[in-house]
Structures are given as C-alpha cells and as structure tokens.
Amino acid sequence: MNVSFINPFIAATLQALEVMAAVRPERGKPFVKAGIATQGDISGIIGLAGEAAGSVAVTFPAILAKRIYANMVGQEAPDLNEDVRDAVGELANMIAGGAKAVLAQEGYQFRIAIPSIIVGKGHTIEHRGKGPCLVVPFTLEGETFWLEVSLTQGSA
C-alpha cells in the first residue's frame, strides 16, 4: 500500500469525530494487521473501488461507540442498538468520503460503497485490498479504537 494513502484517512477520522461528536482522539503508532480478527465490538466498513481500491473500517469497543453516539445525539444508548450502528456507519462514511475528497485532489479517483456494520466480540474483517492492511490505533477517554485501511493503487 502506498503510505501516502493513509494520511487522508487519519485526518478524516479526526475531523469526523471532532465535527460529529465534539471529541479529539489521540493517534497511536500504526502497524500492519496480521490476520482478520478485530479487537472491537462494532465496526463500520466501506469498500473502495476505482484507480485505488480496497476498504476502510473503523472499529470501536462497545463502551466507546455508545459514548460517541451519546455525544453525537445527546442521549444515552443502552446497547449497540440500531441507532448506535447507524452512527458508526455514518462515521465510516464520513471517514471514507473525507479521504476520498483529499485523494481525488491528488489524482486518485475511486468510488465508495454503502457502509456495512458488523457487531460482536471477536468479529472479523477481511479487507478487499490486495495489499497489507494498515491499522491506526486512536485513544479517546481511556479507550482505544482502530482505523483499518487496505488500499491498493491500480486495482479496478
């Protein structure tokens, strides 16, 4: 994966959370994902296709997903209900859309799909990219969430 692809996704993650939930997470050290298991309880995933192709996912522990939802809408969620799932999908959509806009300015054209949501401890994500998956951990209010990006230039 072209490492210059990752920075627009990081910036879009920070912007989406700041705008939608009024929070500013701290970015951790990126690493290459081994295997398909995730560490979170809920993930929003979006496929990317075009000159650059792959997928992006944002994965939260349940407690943090519910806190972010509460910040977004001003009410608590008792569990990872449909409203929280929609919020995570919207965040994934904003991250992919924000990164797409930046990458388009650099000459990379691609389309984004409708977000999918996966819920459950120990769920897995098999990214569509042909290359490695880069994981960027973020810390917010003592909890960690993860941005996963697998994007390959030249895929269709």
mmCIF file of C-alpha atoms in Angstrom:
data_model
loop_
_atom_site.group_PDB
_atom_site.id
_atom_site.type_symbol
_atom_site.label_atom_id
_atom_site.label_comp_id
_atom_site.label_asym_id
_atom_site.label_seq_id
_atom_site.Cartn_x
_atom_site.Cartn_y
_atom_site.Cartn_z
ATOM 1 C CA MET A 1 0.000 0.000 0.000
ATOM 2 C CA ASN A 2 1.187 3.498 -0.841
ATOM 3 C CA VAL A 3 1.757 5.011 2.620
ATOM 4 C CA SER A 4 0.622 8.426 1.367
ATOM 5 C CA PHE A 5 -2.876 6.909 1.172
ATOM 6 C CA ILE A 6 -3.145 6.638 4.971
ATOM 7 C CA ASN A 7 -2.811 10.291 5.987
ATOM 8 C CA PRO A 8 -6.120 11.426 4.414
ATOM 9 C CA PHE A 9 -7.915 8.640 6.315
ATOM 10 C CA ILE A 10 -6.290 9.677 9.599
ATOM 11 C CA ALA A 11 -7.198 13.326 9.047
ATOM 12 C CA ALA A 12 -10.762 12.384 8.062
ATOM 13 C CA THR A 13 -11.128 10.245 11.210
ATOM 14 C CA LEU A 14 -10.063 13.114 13.454
ATOM 15 C CA GLN A 15 -12.302 15.562 11.618
ATOM 16 C CA ALA A 16 -15.357 13.298 11.627
ATOM 17 C CA LEU A 17 -15.136 12.706 15.373
ATOM 18 C CA GLU A 18 -14.476 16.350 16.130
ATOM 19 C CA VAL A 19 -17.379 17.565 13.994
ATOM 20 C CA MET A 20 -19.918 14.844 14.860
ATOM 21 C CA ALA A 21 -19.065 14.055 18.487
ATOM 22 C CA ALA A 22 -17.024 17.051 19.683
ATOM 23 C CA VAL A 23 -14.096 14.843 20.717
ATOM 24 C CA ARG A 24 -10.441 14.815 19.711
ATOM 25 C CA PRO A 25 -8.809 11.357 19.939
ATOM 26 C CA GLU A 26 -5.041 10.874 20.069
ATOM 27 C CA ARG A 27 -3.424 8.883 17.290
ATOM 28 C CA GLY A 28 -1.196 5.954 18.170
ATOM 29 C CA LYS A 29 1.540 4.219 16.216
ATOM 30 C CA PRO A 30 0.295 2.484 13.034
ATOM 31 C CA PHE A 31 1.016 -1.198 12.430
ATOM 32 C CA VAL A 32 0.356 -3.797 9.764
ATOM 33 C CA LYS A 33 -2.629 -6.001 10.623
ATOM 34 C CA ALA A 34 -1.930 -9.699 10.914
ATOM 35 C CA GLY A 35 -4.938 -11.931 10.251
ATOM 36 C CA ILE A 36 -8.566 -10.845 10.013
ATOM 37 C CA ALA A 37 -9.627 -10.599 13.671
ATOM 38 C CA THR A 38 -10.577 -7.227 15.133
ATOM 39 C CA GLN A 39 -10.274 -6.027 18.686
ATOM 40 C CA GLY A 40 -13.501 -4.026 18.818
ATOM 41 C CA ASP A 41 -17.178 -4.854 19.311
ATOM 42 C CA ILE A 42 -18.622 -2.857 16.408
ATOM 43 C CA SER A 43 -17.146 -1.930 13.027
ATOM 44 C CA GLY A 44 -18.232 0.254 10.148
ATOM 45 C CA ILE A 45 -16.730 -0.918 6.844
ATOM 46 C CA ILE A 46 -16.760 0.677 3.422
ATOM 47 C CA GLY A 47 -15.474 -0.751 0.163
ATOM 48 C CA LEU A 48 -13.494 1.455 -2.208
ATOM 49 C CA ALA A 49 -13.213 0.877 -5.958
ATOM 50 C CA GLY A 50 -11.562 2.637 -8.879
ATOM 51 C CA GLU A 51 -7.982 3.707 -9.567
ATOM 52 C CA ALA A 52 -7.316 2.897 -5.945
ATOM 53 C CA ALA A 53 -9.311 0.037 -4.451
ATOM 54 C CA GLY A 54 -9.727 -1.689 -1.120
ATOM 55 C CA SER A 55 -11.659 -0.982 2.043
ATOM 56 C CA VAL A 56 -11.616 1.062 5.203
ATOM 57 C CA ALA A 57 -13.034 0.135 8.602
ATOM 58 C CA VAL A 58 -13.400 1.902 11.903
ATOM 59 C CA THR A 59 -13.746 -0.403 14.909
ATOM 60 C CA PHE A 60 -14.864 0.591 18.407
ATOM 61 C CA PRO A 61 -15.260 -1.153 21.752
ATOM 62 C CA ALA A 62 -18.946 -1.065 22.787
ATOM 63 C CA ILE A 63 -18.428 1.426 25.613
ATOM 64 C CA LEU A 64 -16.714 3.926 23.337
ATOM 65 C CA ALA A 65 -19.228 3.519 20.500
ATOM 66 C CA LYS A 66 -22.035 4.294 22.971
ATOM 67 C CA ARG A 67 -20.157 7.353 24.340
ATOM 68 C CA ILE A 68 -19.566 8.709 20.842
ATOM 69 C CA TYR A 69 -23.219 8.119 19.978
ATOM 70 C CA ALA A 70 -24.260 9.985 23.148
ATOM 71 C CA ASN A 71 -22.057 12.915 22.154
ATOM 72 C CA MET A 72 -23.498 12.895 18.635
ATOM 73 C CA VAL A 73 -27.197 12.870 19.558
ATOM 74 C CA GLY A 74 -27.354 13.955 23.201
ATOM 75 C CA GLN A 75 -28.867 10.763 24.586
ATOM 76 C CA GLU A 76 -27.538 7.505 26.007
ATOM 77 C CA ALA A 77 -27.867 4.143 24.254
ATOM 78 C CA PRO A 78 -28.402 1.044 26.418
ATOM 79 C CA ASP A 79 -26.547 -1.207 23.993
ATOM 80 C CA LEU A 80 -25.262 -1.369 20.418
ATOM 81 C CA ASN A 81 -28.752 -0.812 19.073
ATOM 82 C CA GLU A 82 -29.713 0.270 15.574
ATOM 83 C CA ASP A 83 -29.115 3.944 16.375
ATOM 84 C CA VAL A 84 -25.534 3.277 17.522
ATOM 85 C CA ARG A 85 -24.978 1.104 14.457
ATOM 86 C CA ASP A 86 -26.212 3.918 12.226
ATOM 87 C CA ALA A 87 -23.869 6.356 13.980
ATOM 88 C CA VAL A 88 -20.864 4.077 13.425
ATOM 89 C CA GLY A 89 -21.873 3.658 9.778
ATOM 90 C CA GLU A 90 -22.140 7.415 9.384
ATOM 91 C CA LEU A 91 -18.672 7.884 10.893
ATOM 92 C CA ALA A 92 -17.245 5.283 8.494
ATOM 93 C CA ASN A 93 -18.973 7.067 5.623
ATOM 94 C CA MET A 94 -17.551 10.450 6.665
ATOM 95 C CA ILE A 95 -14.043 8.977 7.011
ATOM 96 C CA ALA A 96 -14.145 7.358 3.569
ATOM 97 C CA GLY A 97 -15.739 10.425 1.981
ATOM 98 C CA GLY A 98 -13.278 12.835 3.563
ATOM 99 C CA ALA A 99 -10.284 10.763 2.473
ATOM 100 C CA LYS A 100 -11.763 10.334 -0.996
ATOM 101 C CA ALA A 101 -12.008 14.115 -1.432
ATOM 102 C CA VAL A 102 -8.350 14.616 -0.471
ATOM 103 C CA LEU A 103 -7.101 11.735 -2.611
ATOM 104 C CA ALA A 104 -9.128 12.979 -5.593
ATOM 105 C CA GLN A 105 -7.189 16.262 -5.404
ATOM 106 C CA GLU A 106 -4.010 14.166 -5.731
ATOM 107 C CA GLY A 107 -5.333 12.446 -8.836
ATOM 108 C CA TYR A 108 -6.721 9.220 -7.363
ATOM 109 C CA GLN A 109 -10.292 8.573 -8.431
ATOM 110 C CA PHE A 110 -12.375 5.968 -6.665
ATOM 111 C CA ARG A 111 -15.925 5.305 -5.548
ATOM 112 C CA ILE A 112 -17.119 4.449 -2.073
ATOM 113 C CA ALA A 113 -19.787 1.878 -1.279
ATOM 114 C CA ILE A 114 -22.563 1.998 1.303
ATOM 115 C CA PRO A 115 -21.220 1.211 4.787
ATOM 116 C CA SER A 116 -21.723 -2.205 6.342
ATOM 117 C CA ILE A 117 -21.835 -2.689 10.098
ATOM 118 C CA ILE A 118 -20.560 -5.730 11.954
ATOM 119 C CA VAL A 119 -21.364 -6.195 15.637
ATOM 120 C CA GLY A 120 -19.991 -8.792 18.026
ATOM 121 C CA LYS A 121 -16.958 -9.532 20.113
ATOM 122 C CA GLY A 122 -14.248 -11.224 18.119
ATOM 123 C CA HIS A 123 -15.764 -10.410 14.740
ATOM 124 C CA THR A 124 -13.529 -10.481 11.707
ATOM 125 C CA ILE A 125 -12.901 -8.142 8.787
ATOM 126 C CA GLU A 126 -11.376 -9.391 5.582
ATOM 127 C CA HIS A 127 -10.372 -6.312 3.608
ATOM 128 C CA ARG A 128 -10.805 -6.105 -0.154
ATOM 129 C CA GLY A 129 -7.369 -4.593 -0.834
ATOM 130 C CA LYS A 130 -4.755 -6.812 -2.406
ATOM 131 C CA GLY A 131 -2.020 -5.370 -0.225
ATOM 132 C CA PRO A 132 -1.475 -5.208 3.520
ATOM 133 C CA CYS A 133 -3.917 -3.611 5.927
ATOM 134 C CA LEU A 134 -2.554 -0.733 7.961
ATOM 135 C CA VAL A 135 -4.119 -0.236 11.402
ATOM 136 C CA VAL A 136 -4.015 3.105 13.185
ATOM 137 C CA PRO A 137 -4.998 2.974 16.862
ATOM 138 C CA PHE A 138 -6.595 6.034 18.450
ATOM 139 C CA THR A 139 -7.115 6.706 22.149
ATOM 140 C CA LEU A 140 -10.146 8.544 23.437
ATOM 141 C CA GLU A 141 -11.267 8.877 27.059
ATOM 142 C CA GLY A 142 -9.053 5.959 28.110
ATOM 143 C CA GLU A 143 -10.376 3.623 25.417
ATOM 144 C CA THR A 144 -8.804 2.584 22.118
ATOM 145 C CA PHE A 145 -10.446 2.356 18.734
ATOM 146 C CA TRP A 146 -8.894 1.378 15.412
ATOM 147 C CA LEU A 147 -8.885 2.618 11.846
ATOM 148 C CA GLU A 148 -8.063 -0.096 9.316
ATOM 149 C CA VAL A 149 -7.127 0.838 5.751
ATOM 150 C CA SER A 150 -6.290 -1.508 2.905
ATOM 151 C CA LEU A 151 -5.973 0.384 -0.348
ATOM 152 C CA THR A 152 -4.098 -0.614 -3.457
ATOM 153 C CA GLN A 153 -3.326 1.715 -6.326
ATOM 154 C CA GLY A 154 -4.126 0.439 -9.783
ATOM 155 C CA SER A 155 -6.845 -2.004 -8.749
ATOM 156 C CA ALA A 156 -10.161 -1.947 -10.532
#
